[in-house]
mmCIF file of C-alpha atoms in Angstrom:
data_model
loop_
_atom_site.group_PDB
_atom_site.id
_atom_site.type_symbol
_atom_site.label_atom_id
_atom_site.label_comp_id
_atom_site.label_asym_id
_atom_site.label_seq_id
_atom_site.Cartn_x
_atom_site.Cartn_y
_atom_site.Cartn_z
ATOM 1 C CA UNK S 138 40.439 -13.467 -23.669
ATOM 2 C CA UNK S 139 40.765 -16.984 -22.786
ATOM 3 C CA UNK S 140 40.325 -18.607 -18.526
ATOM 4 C CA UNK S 141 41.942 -22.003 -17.364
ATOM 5 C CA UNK S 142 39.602 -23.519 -15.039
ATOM 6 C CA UNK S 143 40.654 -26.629 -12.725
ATOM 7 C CA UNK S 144 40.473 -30.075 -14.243
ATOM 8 C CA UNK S 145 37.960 -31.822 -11.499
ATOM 9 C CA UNK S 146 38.048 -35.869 -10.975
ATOM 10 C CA UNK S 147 34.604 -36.455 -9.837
ATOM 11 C CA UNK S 148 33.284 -39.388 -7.518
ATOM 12 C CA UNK S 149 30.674 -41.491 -9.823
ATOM 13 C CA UNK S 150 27.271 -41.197 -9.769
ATOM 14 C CA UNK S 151 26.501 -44.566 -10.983
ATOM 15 C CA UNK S 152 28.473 -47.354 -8.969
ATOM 16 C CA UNK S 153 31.379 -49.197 -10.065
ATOM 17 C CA UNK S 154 32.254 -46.212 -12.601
ATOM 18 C CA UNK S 155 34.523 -43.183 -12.130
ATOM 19 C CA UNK S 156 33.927 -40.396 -14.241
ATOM 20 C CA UNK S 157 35.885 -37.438 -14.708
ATOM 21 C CA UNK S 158 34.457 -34.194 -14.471
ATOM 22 C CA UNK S 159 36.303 -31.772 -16.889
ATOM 23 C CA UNK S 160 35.543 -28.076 -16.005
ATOM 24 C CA UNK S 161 37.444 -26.978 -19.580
ATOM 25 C CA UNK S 162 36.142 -25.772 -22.890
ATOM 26 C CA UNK S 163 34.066 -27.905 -24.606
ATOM 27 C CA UNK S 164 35.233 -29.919 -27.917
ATOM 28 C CA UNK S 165 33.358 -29.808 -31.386
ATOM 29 C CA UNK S 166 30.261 -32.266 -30.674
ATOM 30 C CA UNK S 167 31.116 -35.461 -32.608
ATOM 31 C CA UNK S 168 28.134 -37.258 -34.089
ATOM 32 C CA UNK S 169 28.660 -40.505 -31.539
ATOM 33 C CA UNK S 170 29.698 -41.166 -28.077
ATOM 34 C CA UNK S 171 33.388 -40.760 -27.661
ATOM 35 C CA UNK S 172 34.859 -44.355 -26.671
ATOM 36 C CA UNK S 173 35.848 -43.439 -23.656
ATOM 37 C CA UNK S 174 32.778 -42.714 -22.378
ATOM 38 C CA UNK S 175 30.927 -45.994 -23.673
ATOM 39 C CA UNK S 176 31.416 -48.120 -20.392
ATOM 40 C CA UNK S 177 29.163 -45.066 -18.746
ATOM 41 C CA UNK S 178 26.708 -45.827 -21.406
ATOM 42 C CA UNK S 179 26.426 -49.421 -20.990
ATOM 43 C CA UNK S 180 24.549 -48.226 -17.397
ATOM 44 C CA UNK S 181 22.947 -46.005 -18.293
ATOM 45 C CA UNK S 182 19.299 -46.343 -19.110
ATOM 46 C CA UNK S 183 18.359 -45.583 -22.881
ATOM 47 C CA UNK S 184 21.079 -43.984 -25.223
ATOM 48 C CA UNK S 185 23.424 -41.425 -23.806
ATOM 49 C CA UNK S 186 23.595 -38.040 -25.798
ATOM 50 C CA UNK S 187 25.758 -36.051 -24.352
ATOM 51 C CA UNK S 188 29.060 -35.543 -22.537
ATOM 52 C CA UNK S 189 28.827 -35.725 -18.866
ATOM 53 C CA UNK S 190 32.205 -34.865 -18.168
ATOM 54 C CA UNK S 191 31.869 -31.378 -19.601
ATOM 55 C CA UNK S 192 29.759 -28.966 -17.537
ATOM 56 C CA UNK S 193 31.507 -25.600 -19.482
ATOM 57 C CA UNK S 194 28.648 -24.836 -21.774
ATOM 58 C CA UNK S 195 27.907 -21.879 -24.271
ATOM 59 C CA UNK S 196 25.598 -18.752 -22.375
ATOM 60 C CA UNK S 197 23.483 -16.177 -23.574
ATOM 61 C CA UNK S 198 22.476 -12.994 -21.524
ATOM 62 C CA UNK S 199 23.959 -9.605 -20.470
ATOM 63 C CA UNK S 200 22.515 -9.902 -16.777
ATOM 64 C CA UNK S 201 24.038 -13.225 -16.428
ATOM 65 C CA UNK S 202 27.364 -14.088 -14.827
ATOM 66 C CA UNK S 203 28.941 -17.663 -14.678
ATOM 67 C CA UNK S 204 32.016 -19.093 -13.151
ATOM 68 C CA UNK S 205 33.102 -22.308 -12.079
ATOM 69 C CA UNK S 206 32.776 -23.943 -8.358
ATOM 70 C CA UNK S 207 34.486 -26.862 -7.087
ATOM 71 C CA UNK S 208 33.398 -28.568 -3.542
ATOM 72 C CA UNK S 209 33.805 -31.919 -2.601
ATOM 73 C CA UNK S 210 30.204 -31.887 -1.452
ATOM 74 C CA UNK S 211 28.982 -31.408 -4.791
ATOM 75 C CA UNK S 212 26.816 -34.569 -5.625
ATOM 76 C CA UNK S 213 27.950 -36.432 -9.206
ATOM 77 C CA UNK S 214 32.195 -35.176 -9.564
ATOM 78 C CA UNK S 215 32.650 -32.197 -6.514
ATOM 79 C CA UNK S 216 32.274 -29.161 -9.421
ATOM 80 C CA UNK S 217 29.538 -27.068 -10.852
ATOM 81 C CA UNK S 218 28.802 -24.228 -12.966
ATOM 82 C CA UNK S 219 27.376 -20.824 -10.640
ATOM 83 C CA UNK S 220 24.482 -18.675 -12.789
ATOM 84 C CA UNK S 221 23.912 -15.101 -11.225
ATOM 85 C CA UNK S 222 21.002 -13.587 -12.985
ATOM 86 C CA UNK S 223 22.332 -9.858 -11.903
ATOM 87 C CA UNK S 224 19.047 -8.543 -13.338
ATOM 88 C CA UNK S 225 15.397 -10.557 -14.111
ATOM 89 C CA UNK S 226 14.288 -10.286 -17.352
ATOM 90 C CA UNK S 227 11.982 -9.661 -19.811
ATOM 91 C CA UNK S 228 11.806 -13.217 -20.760
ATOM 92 C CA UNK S 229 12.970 -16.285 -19.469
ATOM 93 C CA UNK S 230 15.351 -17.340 -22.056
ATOM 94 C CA UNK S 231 16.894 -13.400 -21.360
ATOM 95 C CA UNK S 232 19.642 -15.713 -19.502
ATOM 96 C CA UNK S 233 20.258 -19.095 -20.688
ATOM 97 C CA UNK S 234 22.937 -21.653 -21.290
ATOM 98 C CA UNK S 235 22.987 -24.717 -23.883
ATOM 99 C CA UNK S 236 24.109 -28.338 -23.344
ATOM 100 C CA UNK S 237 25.377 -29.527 -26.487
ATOM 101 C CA UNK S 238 24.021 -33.253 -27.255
ATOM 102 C CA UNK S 239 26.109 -35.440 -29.460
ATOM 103 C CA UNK S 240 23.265 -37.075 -31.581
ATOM 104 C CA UNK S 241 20.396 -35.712 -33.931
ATOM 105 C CA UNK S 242 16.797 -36.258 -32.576
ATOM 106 C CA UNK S 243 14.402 -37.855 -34.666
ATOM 107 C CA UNK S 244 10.625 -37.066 -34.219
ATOM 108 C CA UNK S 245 8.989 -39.148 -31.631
ATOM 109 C CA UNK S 246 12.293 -39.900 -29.600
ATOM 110 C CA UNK S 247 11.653 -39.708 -26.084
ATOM 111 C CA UNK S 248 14.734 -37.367 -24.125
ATOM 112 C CA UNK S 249 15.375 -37.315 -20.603
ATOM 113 C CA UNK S 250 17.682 -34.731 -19.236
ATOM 114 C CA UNK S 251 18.923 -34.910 -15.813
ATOM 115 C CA UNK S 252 21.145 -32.897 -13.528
ATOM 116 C CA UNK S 253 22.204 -31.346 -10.213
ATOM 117 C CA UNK S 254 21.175 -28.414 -8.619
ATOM 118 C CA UNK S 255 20.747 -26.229 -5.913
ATOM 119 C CA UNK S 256 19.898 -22.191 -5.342
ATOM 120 C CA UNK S 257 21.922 -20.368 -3.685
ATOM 121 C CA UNK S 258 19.978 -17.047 -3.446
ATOM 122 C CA UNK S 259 16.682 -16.202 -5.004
ATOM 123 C CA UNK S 260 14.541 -13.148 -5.562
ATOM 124 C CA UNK S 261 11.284 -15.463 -5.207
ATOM 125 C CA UNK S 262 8.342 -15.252 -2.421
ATOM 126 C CA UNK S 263 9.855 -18.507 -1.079
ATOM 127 C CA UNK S 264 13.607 -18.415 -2.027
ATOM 128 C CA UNK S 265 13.592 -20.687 -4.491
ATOM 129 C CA UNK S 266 15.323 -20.273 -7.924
ATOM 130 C CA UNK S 267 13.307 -20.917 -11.353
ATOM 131 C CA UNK S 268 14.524 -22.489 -13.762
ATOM 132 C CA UNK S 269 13.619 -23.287 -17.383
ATOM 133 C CA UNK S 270 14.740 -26.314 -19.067
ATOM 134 C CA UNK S 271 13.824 -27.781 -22.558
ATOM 135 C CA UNK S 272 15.071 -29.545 -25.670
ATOM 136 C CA UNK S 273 15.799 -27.005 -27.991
ATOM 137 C CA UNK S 274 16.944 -26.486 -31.497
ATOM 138 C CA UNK S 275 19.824 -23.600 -31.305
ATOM 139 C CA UNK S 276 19.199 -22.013 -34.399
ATOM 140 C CA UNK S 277 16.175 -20.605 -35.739
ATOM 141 C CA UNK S 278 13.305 -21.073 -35.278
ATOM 142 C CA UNK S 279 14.426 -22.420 -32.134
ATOM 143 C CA UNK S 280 11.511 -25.236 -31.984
ATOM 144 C CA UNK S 281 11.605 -27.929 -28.696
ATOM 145 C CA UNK S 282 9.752 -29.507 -26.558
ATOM 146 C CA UNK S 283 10.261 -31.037 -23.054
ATOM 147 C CA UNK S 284 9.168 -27.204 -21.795
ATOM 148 C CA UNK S 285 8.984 -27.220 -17.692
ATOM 149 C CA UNK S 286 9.873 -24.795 -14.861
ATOM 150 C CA UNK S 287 11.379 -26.222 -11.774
ATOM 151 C CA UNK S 288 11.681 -24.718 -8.829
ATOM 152 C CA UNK S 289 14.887 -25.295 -6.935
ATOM 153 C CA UNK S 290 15.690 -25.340 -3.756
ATOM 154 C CA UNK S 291 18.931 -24.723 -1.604
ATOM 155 C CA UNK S 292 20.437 -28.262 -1.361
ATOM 156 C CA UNK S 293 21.691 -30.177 -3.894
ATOM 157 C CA UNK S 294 19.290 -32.621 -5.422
ATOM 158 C CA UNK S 295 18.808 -34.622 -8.262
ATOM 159 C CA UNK S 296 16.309 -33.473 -10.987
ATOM 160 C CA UNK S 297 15.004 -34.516 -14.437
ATOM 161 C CA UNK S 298 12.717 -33.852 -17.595
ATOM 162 C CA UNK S 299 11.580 -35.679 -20.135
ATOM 163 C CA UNK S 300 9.916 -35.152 -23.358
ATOM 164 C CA UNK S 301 8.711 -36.545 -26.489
ATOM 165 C CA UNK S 302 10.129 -34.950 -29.600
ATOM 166 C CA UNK S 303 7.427 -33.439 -32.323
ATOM 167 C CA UNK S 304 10.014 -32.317 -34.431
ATOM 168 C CA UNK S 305 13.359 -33.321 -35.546
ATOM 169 C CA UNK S 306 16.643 -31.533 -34.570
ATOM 170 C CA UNK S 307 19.934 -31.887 -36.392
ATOM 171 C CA UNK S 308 22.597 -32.444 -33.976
ATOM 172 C CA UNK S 309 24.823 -29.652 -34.167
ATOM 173 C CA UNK S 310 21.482 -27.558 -33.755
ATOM 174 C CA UNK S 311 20.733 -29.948 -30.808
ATOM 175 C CA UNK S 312 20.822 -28.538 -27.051
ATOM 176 C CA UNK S 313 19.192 -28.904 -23.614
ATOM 177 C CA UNK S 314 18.235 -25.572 -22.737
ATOM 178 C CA UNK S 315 19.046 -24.481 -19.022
ATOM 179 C CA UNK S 316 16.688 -20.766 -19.029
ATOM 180 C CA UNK S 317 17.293 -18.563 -15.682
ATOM 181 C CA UNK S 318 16.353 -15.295 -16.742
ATOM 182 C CA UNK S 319 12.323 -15.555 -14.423
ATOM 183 C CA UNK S 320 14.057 -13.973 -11.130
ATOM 184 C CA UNK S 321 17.318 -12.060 -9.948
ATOM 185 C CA UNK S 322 18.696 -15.269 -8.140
ATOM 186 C CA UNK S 323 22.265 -17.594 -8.343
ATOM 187 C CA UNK S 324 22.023 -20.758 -9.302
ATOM 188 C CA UNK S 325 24.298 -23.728 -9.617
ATOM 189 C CA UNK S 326 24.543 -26.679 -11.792
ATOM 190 C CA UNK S 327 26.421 -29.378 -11.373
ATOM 191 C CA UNK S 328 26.782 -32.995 -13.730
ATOM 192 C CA UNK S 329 24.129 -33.644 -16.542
ATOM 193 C CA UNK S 330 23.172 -36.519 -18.000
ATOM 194 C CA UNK S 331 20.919 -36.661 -20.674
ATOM 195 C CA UNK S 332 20.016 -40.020 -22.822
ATOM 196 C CA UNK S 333 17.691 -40.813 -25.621
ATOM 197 C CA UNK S 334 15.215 -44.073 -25.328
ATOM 198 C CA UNK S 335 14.441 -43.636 -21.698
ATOM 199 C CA UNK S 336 11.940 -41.820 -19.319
ATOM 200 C CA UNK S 337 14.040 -41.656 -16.322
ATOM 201 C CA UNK S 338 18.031 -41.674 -15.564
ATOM 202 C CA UNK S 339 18.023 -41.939 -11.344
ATOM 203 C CA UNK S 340 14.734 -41.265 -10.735
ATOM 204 C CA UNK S 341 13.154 -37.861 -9.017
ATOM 205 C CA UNK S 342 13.929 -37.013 -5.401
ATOM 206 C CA UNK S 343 10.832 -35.798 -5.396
ATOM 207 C CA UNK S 344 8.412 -38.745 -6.445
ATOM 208 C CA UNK S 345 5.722 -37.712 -4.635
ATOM 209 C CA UNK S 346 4.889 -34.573 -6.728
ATOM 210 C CA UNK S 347 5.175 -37.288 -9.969
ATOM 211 C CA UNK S 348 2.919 -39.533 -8.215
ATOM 212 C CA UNK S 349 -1.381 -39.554 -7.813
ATOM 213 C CA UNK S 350 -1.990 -38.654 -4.155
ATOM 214 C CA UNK S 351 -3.872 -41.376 -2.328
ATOM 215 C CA UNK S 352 -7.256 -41.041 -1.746
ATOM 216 C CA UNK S 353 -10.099 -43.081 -0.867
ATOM 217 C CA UNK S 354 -12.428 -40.415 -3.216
ATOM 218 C CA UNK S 355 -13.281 -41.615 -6.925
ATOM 219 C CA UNK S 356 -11.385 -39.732 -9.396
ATOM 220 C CA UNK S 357 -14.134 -38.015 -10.760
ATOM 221 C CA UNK S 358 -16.648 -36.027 -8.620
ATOM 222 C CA UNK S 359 -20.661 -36.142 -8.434
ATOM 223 C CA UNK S 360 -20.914 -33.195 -10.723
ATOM 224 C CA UNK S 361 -19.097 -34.776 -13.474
ATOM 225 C CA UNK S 362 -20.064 -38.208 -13.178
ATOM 226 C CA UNK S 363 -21.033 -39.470 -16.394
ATOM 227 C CA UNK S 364 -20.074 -36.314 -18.379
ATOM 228 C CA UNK S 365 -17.813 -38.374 -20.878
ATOM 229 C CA UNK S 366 -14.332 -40.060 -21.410
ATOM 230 C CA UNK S 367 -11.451 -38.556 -19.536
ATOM 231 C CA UNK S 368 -8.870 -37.270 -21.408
ATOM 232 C CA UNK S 369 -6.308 -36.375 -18.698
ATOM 233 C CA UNK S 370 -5.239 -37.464 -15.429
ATOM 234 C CA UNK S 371 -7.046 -35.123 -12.511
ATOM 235 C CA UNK S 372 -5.155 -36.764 -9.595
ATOM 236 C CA UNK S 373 -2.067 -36.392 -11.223
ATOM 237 C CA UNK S 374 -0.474 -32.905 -10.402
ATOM 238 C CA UNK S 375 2.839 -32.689 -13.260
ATOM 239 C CA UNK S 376 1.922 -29.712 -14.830
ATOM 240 C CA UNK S 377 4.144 -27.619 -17.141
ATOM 241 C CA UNK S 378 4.206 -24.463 -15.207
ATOM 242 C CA UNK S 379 6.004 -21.334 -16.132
ATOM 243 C CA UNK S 380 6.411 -17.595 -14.066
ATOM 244 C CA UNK S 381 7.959 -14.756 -15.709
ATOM 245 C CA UNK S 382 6.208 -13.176 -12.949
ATOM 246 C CA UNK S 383 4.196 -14.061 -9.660
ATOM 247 C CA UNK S 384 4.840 -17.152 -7.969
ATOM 248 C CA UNK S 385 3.640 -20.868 -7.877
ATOM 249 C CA UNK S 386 2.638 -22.943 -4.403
ATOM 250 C CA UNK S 387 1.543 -26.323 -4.210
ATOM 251 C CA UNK S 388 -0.554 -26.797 -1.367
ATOM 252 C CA UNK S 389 -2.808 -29.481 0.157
ATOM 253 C CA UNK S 390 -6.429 -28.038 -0.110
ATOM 254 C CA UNK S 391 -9.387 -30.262 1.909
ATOM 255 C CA UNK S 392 -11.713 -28.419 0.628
ATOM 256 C CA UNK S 393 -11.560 -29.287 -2.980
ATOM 257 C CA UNK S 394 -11.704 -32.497 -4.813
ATOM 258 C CA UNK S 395 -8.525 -34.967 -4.438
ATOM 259 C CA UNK S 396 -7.241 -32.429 -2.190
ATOM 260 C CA UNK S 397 -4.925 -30.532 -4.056
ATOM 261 C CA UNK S 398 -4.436 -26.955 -5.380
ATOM 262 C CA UNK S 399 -1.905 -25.039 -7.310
ATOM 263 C CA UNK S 400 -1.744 -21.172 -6.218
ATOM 264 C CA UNK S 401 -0.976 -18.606 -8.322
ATOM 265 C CA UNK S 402 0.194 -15.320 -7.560
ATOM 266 C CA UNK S 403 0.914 -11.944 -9.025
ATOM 267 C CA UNK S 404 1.806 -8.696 -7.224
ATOM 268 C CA UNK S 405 2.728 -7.281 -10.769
ATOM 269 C CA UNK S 406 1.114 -7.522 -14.138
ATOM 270 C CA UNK S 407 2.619 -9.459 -16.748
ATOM 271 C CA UNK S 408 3.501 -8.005 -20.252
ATOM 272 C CA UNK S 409 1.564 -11.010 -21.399
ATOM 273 C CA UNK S 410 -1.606 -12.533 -19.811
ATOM 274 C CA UNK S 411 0.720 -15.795 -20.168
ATOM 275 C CA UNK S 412 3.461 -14.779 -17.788
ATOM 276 C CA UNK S 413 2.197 -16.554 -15.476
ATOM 277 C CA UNK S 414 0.759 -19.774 -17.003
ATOM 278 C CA UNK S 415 -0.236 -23.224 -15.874
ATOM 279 C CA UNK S 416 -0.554 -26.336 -18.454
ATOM 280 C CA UNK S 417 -2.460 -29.200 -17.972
ATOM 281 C CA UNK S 418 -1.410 -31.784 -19.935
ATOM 282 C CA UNK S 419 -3.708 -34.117 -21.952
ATOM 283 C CA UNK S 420 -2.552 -37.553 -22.304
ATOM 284 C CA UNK S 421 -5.247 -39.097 -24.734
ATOM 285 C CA UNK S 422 -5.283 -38.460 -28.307
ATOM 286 C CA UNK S 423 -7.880 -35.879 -29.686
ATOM 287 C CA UNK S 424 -9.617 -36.332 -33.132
ATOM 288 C CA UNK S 425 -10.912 -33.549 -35.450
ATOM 289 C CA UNK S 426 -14.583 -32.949 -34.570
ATOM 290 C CA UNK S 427 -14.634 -34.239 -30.920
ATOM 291 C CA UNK S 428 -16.392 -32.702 -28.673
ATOM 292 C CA UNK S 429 -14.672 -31.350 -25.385
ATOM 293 C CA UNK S 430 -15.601 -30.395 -21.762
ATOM 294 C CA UNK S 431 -12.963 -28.862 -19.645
ATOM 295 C CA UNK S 432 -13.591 -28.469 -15.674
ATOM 296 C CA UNK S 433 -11.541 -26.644 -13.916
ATOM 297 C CA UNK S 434 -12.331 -26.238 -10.201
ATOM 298 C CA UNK S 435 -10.938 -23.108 -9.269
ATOM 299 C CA UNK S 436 -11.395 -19.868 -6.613
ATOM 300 C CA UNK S 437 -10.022 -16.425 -5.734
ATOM 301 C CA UNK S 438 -8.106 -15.631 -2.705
ATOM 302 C CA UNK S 439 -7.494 -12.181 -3.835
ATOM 303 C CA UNK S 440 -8.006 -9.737 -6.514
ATOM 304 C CA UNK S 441 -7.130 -6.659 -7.558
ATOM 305 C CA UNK S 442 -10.023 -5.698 -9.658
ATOM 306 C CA UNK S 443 -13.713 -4.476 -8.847
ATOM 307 C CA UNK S 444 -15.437 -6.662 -7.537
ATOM 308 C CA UNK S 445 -12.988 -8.830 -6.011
ATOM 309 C CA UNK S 446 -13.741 -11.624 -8.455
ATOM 310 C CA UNK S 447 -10.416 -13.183 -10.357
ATOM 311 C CA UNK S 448 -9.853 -12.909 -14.753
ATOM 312 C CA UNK S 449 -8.282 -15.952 -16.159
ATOM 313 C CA UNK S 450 -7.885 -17.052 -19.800
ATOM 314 C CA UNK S 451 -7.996 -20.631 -20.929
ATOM 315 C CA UNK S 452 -7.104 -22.318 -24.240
ATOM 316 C CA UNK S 453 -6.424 -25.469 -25.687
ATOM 317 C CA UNK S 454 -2.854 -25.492 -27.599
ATOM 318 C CA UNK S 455 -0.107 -27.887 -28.237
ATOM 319 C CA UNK S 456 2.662 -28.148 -25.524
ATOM 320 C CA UNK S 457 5.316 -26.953 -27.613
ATOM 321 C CA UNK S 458 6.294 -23.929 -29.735
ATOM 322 C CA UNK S 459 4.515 -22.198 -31.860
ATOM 323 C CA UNK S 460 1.607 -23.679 -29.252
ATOM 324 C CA UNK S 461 -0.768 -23.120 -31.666
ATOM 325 C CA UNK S 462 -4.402 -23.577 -29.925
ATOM 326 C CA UNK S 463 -8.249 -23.306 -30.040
ATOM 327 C CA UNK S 464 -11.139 -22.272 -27.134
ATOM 328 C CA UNK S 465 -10.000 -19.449 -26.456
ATOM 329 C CA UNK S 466 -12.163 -18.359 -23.363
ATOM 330 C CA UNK S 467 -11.988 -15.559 -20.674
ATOM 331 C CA UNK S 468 -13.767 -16.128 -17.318
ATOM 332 C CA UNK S 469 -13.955 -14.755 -13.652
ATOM 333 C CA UNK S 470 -13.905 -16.889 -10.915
ATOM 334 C CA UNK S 471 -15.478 -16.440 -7.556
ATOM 335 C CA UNK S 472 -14.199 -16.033 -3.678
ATOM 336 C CA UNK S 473 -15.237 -19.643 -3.124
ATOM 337 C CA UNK S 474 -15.159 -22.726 -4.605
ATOM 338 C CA UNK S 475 -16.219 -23.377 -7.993
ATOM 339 C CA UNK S 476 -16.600 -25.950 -11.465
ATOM 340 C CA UNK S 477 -16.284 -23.572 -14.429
ATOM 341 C CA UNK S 478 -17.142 -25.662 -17.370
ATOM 342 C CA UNK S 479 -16.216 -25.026 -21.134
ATOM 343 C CA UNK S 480 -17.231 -27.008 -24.226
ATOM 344 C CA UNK S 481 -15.512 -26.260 -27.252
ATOM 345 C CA UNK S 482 -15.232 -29.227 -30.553
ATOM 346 C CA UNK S 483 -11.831 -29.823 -31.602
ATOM 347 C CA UNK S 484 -10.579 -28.655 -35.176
ATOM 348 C CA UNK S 485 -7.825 -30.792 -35.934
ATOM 349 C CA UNK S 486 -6.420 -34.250 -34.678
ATOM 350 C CA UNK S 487 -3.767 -33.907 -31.717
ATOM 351 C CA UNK S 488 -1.469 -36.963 -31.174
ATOM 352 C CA UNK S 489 -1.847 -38.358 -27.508
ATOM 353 C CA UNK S 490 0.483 -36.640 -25.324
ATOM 354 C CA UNK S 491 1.352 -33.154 -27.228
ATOM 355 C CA UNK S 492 -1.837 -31.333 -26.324
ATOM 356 C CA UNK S 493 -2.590 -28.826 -22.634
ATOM 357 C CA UNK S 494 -5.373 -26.910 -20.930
ATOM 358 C CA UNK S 495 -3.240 -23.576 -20.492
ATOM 359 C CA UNK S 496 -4.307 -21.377 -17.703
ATOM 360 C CA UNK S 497 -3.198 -17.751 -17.872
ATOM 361 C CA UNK S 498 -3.321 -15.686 -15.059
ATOM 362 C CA UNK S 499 -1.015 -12.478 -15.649
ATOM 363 C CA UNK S 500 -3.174 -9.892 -16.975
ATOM 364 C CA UNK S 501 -4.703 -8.997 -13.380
ATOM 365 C CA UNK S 502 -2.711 -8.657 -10.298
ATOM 366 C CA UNK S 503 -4.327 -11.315 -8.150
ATOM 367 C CA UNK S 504 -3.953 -14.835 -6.252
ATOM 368 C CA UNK S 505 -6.179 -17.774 -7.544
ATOM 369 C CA UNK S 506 -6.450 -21.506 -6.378
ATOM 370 C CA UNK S 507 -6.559 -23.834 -8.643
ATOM 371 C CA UNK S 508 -7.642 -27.582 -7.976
ATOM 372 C CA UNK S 509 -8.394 -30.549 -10.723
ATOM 373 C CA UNK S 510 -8.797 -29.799 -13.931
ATOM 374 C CA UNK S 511 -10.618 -32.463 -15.770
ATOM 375 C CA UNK S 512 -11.042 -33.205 -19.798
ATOM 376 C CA UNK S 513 -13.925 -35.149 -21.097
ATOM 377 C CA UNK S 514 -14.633 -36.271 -24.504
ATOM 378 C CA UNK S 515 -18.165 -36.087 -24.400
ATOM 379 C CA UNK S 516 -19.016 -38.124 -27.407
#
């Protein structure tokens, strides 16, 4: 069974070009940029990898229902692509749909994906939808990297991710992955750009959560003052975080250092203690044999478990599949705030910029605050 679908001429999202949006099946991926789409290109920052005009993309996932919608309020070409998650699921890749890119990636390339979006209804504690994106390899073992959950909200605005390739993808195996199946909730998506070479496309419409909040307080705190070299950027909120279950808040916490906490919230257990995971990532390089403190300023709102007190477990692991890790620890953290402090010694070098604190909070139904988290090498 075949569908026709409208053929959409879109208003430009870069000025001086017109770009048409084709809502239609999408063509064998060629292994360059069609000529017709090299004047695009030329303004584009970096490399461009895919085909814009094409927003019809291959979908995986009983629960999940797509169809085409066509407004002229629709930022980047007045059509999109509507993703009704009937039922959540057990994983977030349950639903999912792939953007096919039109080059191989080589290890090290730096990918930038961006695209428009807005939620139009959402089985979340604050309405908003989740949504899963990462560079992916379509075929087995279905490697990537690039991994982040965004939450989106109800108007249309303009979003992005980049990553830094650790392994190379052929390019008919080569897709962004667009991953919906976290809540019951409809989602659309409307133009995507994604280029190779480049950290940003248009920017974020939301630099303020990509930015270091301003603060007159030094970046590291009396207790940790001379405890080492930091690893990792404290003030600097962009963490990889991911619910299957529970919900994520960002909220502005006086109490704490830099004044800043994440909240994380389960009214459900997960399957896996990492259902509902937060990852810190480490932007130095780590050498075999170096010895580690990680601070993580933390506290319990509420907890479903004896004495009140919250369980979270912590590792060390790469930011990308098979996340293969070390320190494993288990801790409880009190009603108020508090520096838990681990010291582990790495086993193996860890290029700068592939490595996370991961923070797993699903295996006790619970609510926990979570403020800087801080990485020292200590000698």
């Amino acid at each position: 069974m075949t569908s026709k679908e409208p053929d959409m001429r879109a208003r430009p999202i870069l000025s001086g070009l017109a770009l048409p949006m084709l809502m239609l099946a999408a063509p064998p991926a060629a292994a360059q940029i069609p000529p017709e789409l090299q004047a695009f290109d030329e303004q584009l920052p970096g490399s461009l990898i895919n085909d814009p005009r094409d927003i019809v993309w291959p979908t995986q996932g009983s629960a999940l229902d797509v169809k085409g919608v066509q407004n002229a309020d629709i930022p980047g070409g007045g059509a999109a692509r509507r993703y009704e998650v009937k039922t959540k699921g057990p994983e977030l890749w349950s639903s999912q749909t792939h953007v096919p890119l039109l080059a191989p990636i080589e290890r090290g390339d730096t990918v930038t994906v961006g695209f428009y979006a807005r939620t139009v209804s959402a089985d979340t504690a604050d309405g908003k939808g989740l949504l899963g994106v990462r560079v992916q390899e379509n075929a087995p073992p279905y490697g990537g990297f690039g991994e982040k959950t965004l939450f989106i909200g109800s108007d249309w605005e303009w979003y992005e991710v980049t990553g830094s390739a650790n392994l190379p993808i052929r390019q008919k195996d080569a897709t962004i992955a667009f991953q919906f199946g976290a809540a019951k909730q409809t989602i659309e998506i409307g133009q995507t750009i994604v280029v190779k070479g480049a950290t940003s496309i248009l920017g974020t419409q939301k630099p303020a959560e990509e930015k270091p909040a301003a603060t007159d307080e030094p970046l590291i705190p009396e207790p940790l003052a001379g405890a080492g070299t930091l690893l990792n950027k404290p003030d600097l909120r962009n963490w990889q975080n991911s619910a299957v279950v529970g919900t994520i808040e960002n909220r502005d916490e006086p109490g704490i250092w830099l004044g800043h906490a994440t909240r994380f919230s389960l009214t459900e257990l997960g399957q896996n203690d990492w259902d509902l995971v937060a990852g810190i990532p480490i932007e130095q390089d780590i050498a075999a044999g170096d010895k580690l403190l990680i601070a993580i300023a933390a506290k319990t709102v509420s907890a479903e478990t004896p004495d009140g007190n919250g369980l979270v477990a912590m590792r060390i692991q790469d930011n990308a599949p098979p996340y293969d890790g070390f320190a494993e620890n288990i801790f409880n953290i009190g009603q108020k705030w508090q520096l838990i402090r681990i010291n582990t010694v790495a086993p193996r070098d860890i290029p700068a910029g592939t490595a996370q604190v991961a923070l797993h909070f699903a295996a006790e139904v619970q609510s926990i605050d979570v403020g800087p988290v801080y990485v020292f090498k200590t000698e």
